[in-house]
Structure formats: structure tokens, C-alpha cells
PDB file of C-alpha atoms in Angstrom:
ATOM      1  CA  UNK A  10     129.731 111.148 155.430  1.00  0.00           C
ATOM      2  CA  UNK A  11     126.364 109.562 154.681  1.00  0.00           C
ATOM      3  CA  UNK A  12     125.519 112.294 152.202  1.00  0.00           C
ATOM      4  CA  UNK A  13     128.778 111.687 150.387  1.00  0.00           C
ATOM      5  CA  UNK A  14     128.084 107.929 150.208  1.00  0.00           C
ATOM      6  CA  UNK A  15     124.621 108.645 148.858  1.00  0.00           C
ATOM      7  CA  UNK A  16     126.069 110.867 146.139  1.00  0.00           C
ATOM      8  CA  UNK A  17     128.610 108.188 145.212  1.00  0.00           C
ATOM      9  CA  UNK A  18     125.880 105.534 144.998  1.00  0.00           C
ATOM     10  CA  UNK A  19     123.707 107.790 142.856  1.00  0.00           C
ATOM     11  CA  UNK A  20     126.591 108.580 140.535  1.00  0.00           C
ATOM     12  CA  UNK A  21     127.410 104.871 140.178  1.00  0.00           C
ATOM     13  CA  UNK A  22     123.746 104.044 139.549  1.00  0.00           C
ATOM     14  CA  UNK A  23     123.456 106.708 136.836  1.00  0.00           C
ATOM     15  CA  UNK A  24     126.597 105.352 135.196  1.00  0.00           C
ATOM     16  CA  UNK A  25     125.204 101.797 135.207  1.00  0.00           C
ATOM     17  CA  UNK A  26     121.863 102.991 133.816  1.00  0.00           C
ATOM     18  CA  UNK A  27     123.653 104.871 131.036  1.00  0.00           C
ATOM     19  CA  UNK A  28     125.629 101.738 130.103  1.00  0.00           C
ATOM     20  CA  UNK A  29     122.471  99.589 130.109  1.00  0.00           C
ATOM     21  CA  UNK A  30     120.661 102.077 127.892  1.00  0.00           C
ATOM     22  CA  UNK A  31     123.608 102.144 125.486  1.00  0.00           C
ATOM     23  CA  UNK A  32     123.606  98.342 125.344  1.00  0.00           C
ATOM     24  CA  UNK A  33     119.869  98.341 124.578  1.00  0.00           C
ATOM     25  CA  UNK A  34     120.400 100.760 121.704  1.00  0.00           C
ATOM     26  CA  UNK A  35     123.186  98.616 120.257  1.00  0.00           C
ATOM     27  CA  UNK A  36     121.051  95.493 120.555  1.00  0.00           C
ATOM     28  CA  UNK A  37     118.122  97.217 118.847  1.00  0.00           C
ATOM     29  CA  UNK A  38     120.383  98.367 116.021  1.00  0.00           C
ATOM     30  CA  UNK A  39     122.456  95.255 115.421  1.00  0.00           C
ATOM     31  CA  UNK A  40     120.367  92.500 117.013  1.00  0.00           C
ATOM     32  CA  UNK A  41     121.364  90.158 119.788  1.00  0.00           C
ATOM     33  CA  UNK A  42     124.244  88.483 117.985  1.00  0.00           C
ATOM     34  CA  UNK A  43     121.967  86.253 115.941  1.00  0.00           C
ATOM     35  CA  UNK A  44     122.239  86.067 112.190  1.00  0.00           C
ATOM     36  CA  UNK A  45     119.864  88.265 110.260  1.00  0.00           C
ATOM     37  CA  UNK A  46     116.862  86.369 108.897  1.00  0.00           C
ATOM     38  CA  UNK A  47     117.100  85.513 105.225  1.00  0.00           C
ATOM     39  CA  UNK A  48     114.588  87.208 102.937  1.00  0.00           C
ATOM     40  CA  UNK A  49     111.628  85.000 102.064  1.00  0.00           C
ATOM     41  CA  UNK A  50     112.086  83.021  98.870  1.00  0.00           C
ATOM     42  CA  UNK A  51     109.750  83.703  95.977  1.00  0.00           C
ATOM     43  CA  UNK A  52     106.837  81.245  95.937  1.00  0.00           C
ATOM     44  CA  UNK A  53     107.409  78.317  93.611  1.00  0.00           C
ATOM     45  CA  UNK A  54     105.127  77.886  90.617  1.00  0.00           C
ATOM     46  CA  UNK A  55     102.379  75.365  91.250  1.00  0.00           C
ATOM     47  CA  UNK A  56     100.230  73.348  88.908  1.00  0.00           C
ATOM     48  CA  UNK A  57      97.236  75.495  89.811  1.00  0.00           C
ATOM     49  CA  UNK A  58      99.117  78.641  88.826  1.00  0.00           C
ATOM     50  CA  UNK A  59     100.251  76.988  85.597  1.00  0.00           C
ATOM     51  CA  UNK A  60      96.648  75.992  84.798  1.00  0.00           C
ATOM     52  CA  UNK A  61      95.586  79.639  84.933  1.00  0.00           C
ATOM     53  CA  UNK A  62      97.992  80.589  82.167  1.00  0.00           C
ATOM     54  CA  UNK A  63      97.136  79.586  78.582  1.00  0.00           C
ATOM     55  CA  UNK A  64      99.407  76.914  77.177  1.00  0.00           C
ATOM     56  CA  UNK A  65     102.027  78.077  74.723  1.00  0.00           C
ATOM     57  CA  UNK A  66     100.926  77.319  71.168  1.00  0.00           C
ATOM     58  CA  UNK A  67     103.136  74.970  69.239  1.00  0.00           C
ATOM     59  CA  UNK A  68     104.037  75.653  65.633  1.00  0.00           C
ATOM     60  CA  UNK A  69     102.112  73.412  63.209  1.00  0.00           C
ATOM     61  CA  UNK A  70     104.018  70.301  62.208  1.00  0.00           C
ATOM     62  CA  UNK A  71     105.578  70.491  58.759  1.00  0.00           C
ATOM     63  CA  UNK A  72     104.463  67.864  56.273  1.00  0.00           C
ATOM     64  CA  UNK A  73     107.196  65.589  55.065  1.00  0.00           C
ATOM     65  CA  UNK A  74     107.799  65.405  51.336  1.00  0.00           C
ATOM     66  CA  UNK A  75     106.900  61.977  49.936  1.00  0.00           C
ATOM     67  CA  UNK A  76     109.964  59.782  49.696  1.00  0.00           C
ATOM     68  CA  UNK A  77     110.981  59.080  46.104  1.00  0.00           C
ATOM     69  CA  UNK A  78     111.632  55.419  45.403  1.00  0.00           C
TER      70      UNK A  78
END
């Protein structure tokens, strides 16, 4: 009878181990129920980065025609 009990315990233990391993695989695949982290936002432009770029050239101001009186 003891041998039979031992076999039953071993079978139960293997079943539990199989379930635990399956749960670990699911957790590794889908995470632990937490939301997925958001992708990092692109760094915002700073004044230092803007200083590195040459300023855009403005068009020369047009001369006004003299007002006729």
C-alpha cells in the first residue's frame, strides 16, 4: 500500500510542477497582469539643441514706396 501511496504522491507532484511551469511561461509571455510600459517619448527640443542649429534666414524687408501727397 505504501508503494501505491508513493506513486500517487509523485503523480500529484508532477502534475503540480507542470501547472507551475505553465503558469511561469504564461507570465513570461504576457506579464504579471500589469499594463505594458509605454514607449519612451522623444526628447523635447532644448535651447542648447536649438543653439546648435543655424537660425533660419529671414527674407529682406521690402522698401515701402514713398507716399504721394
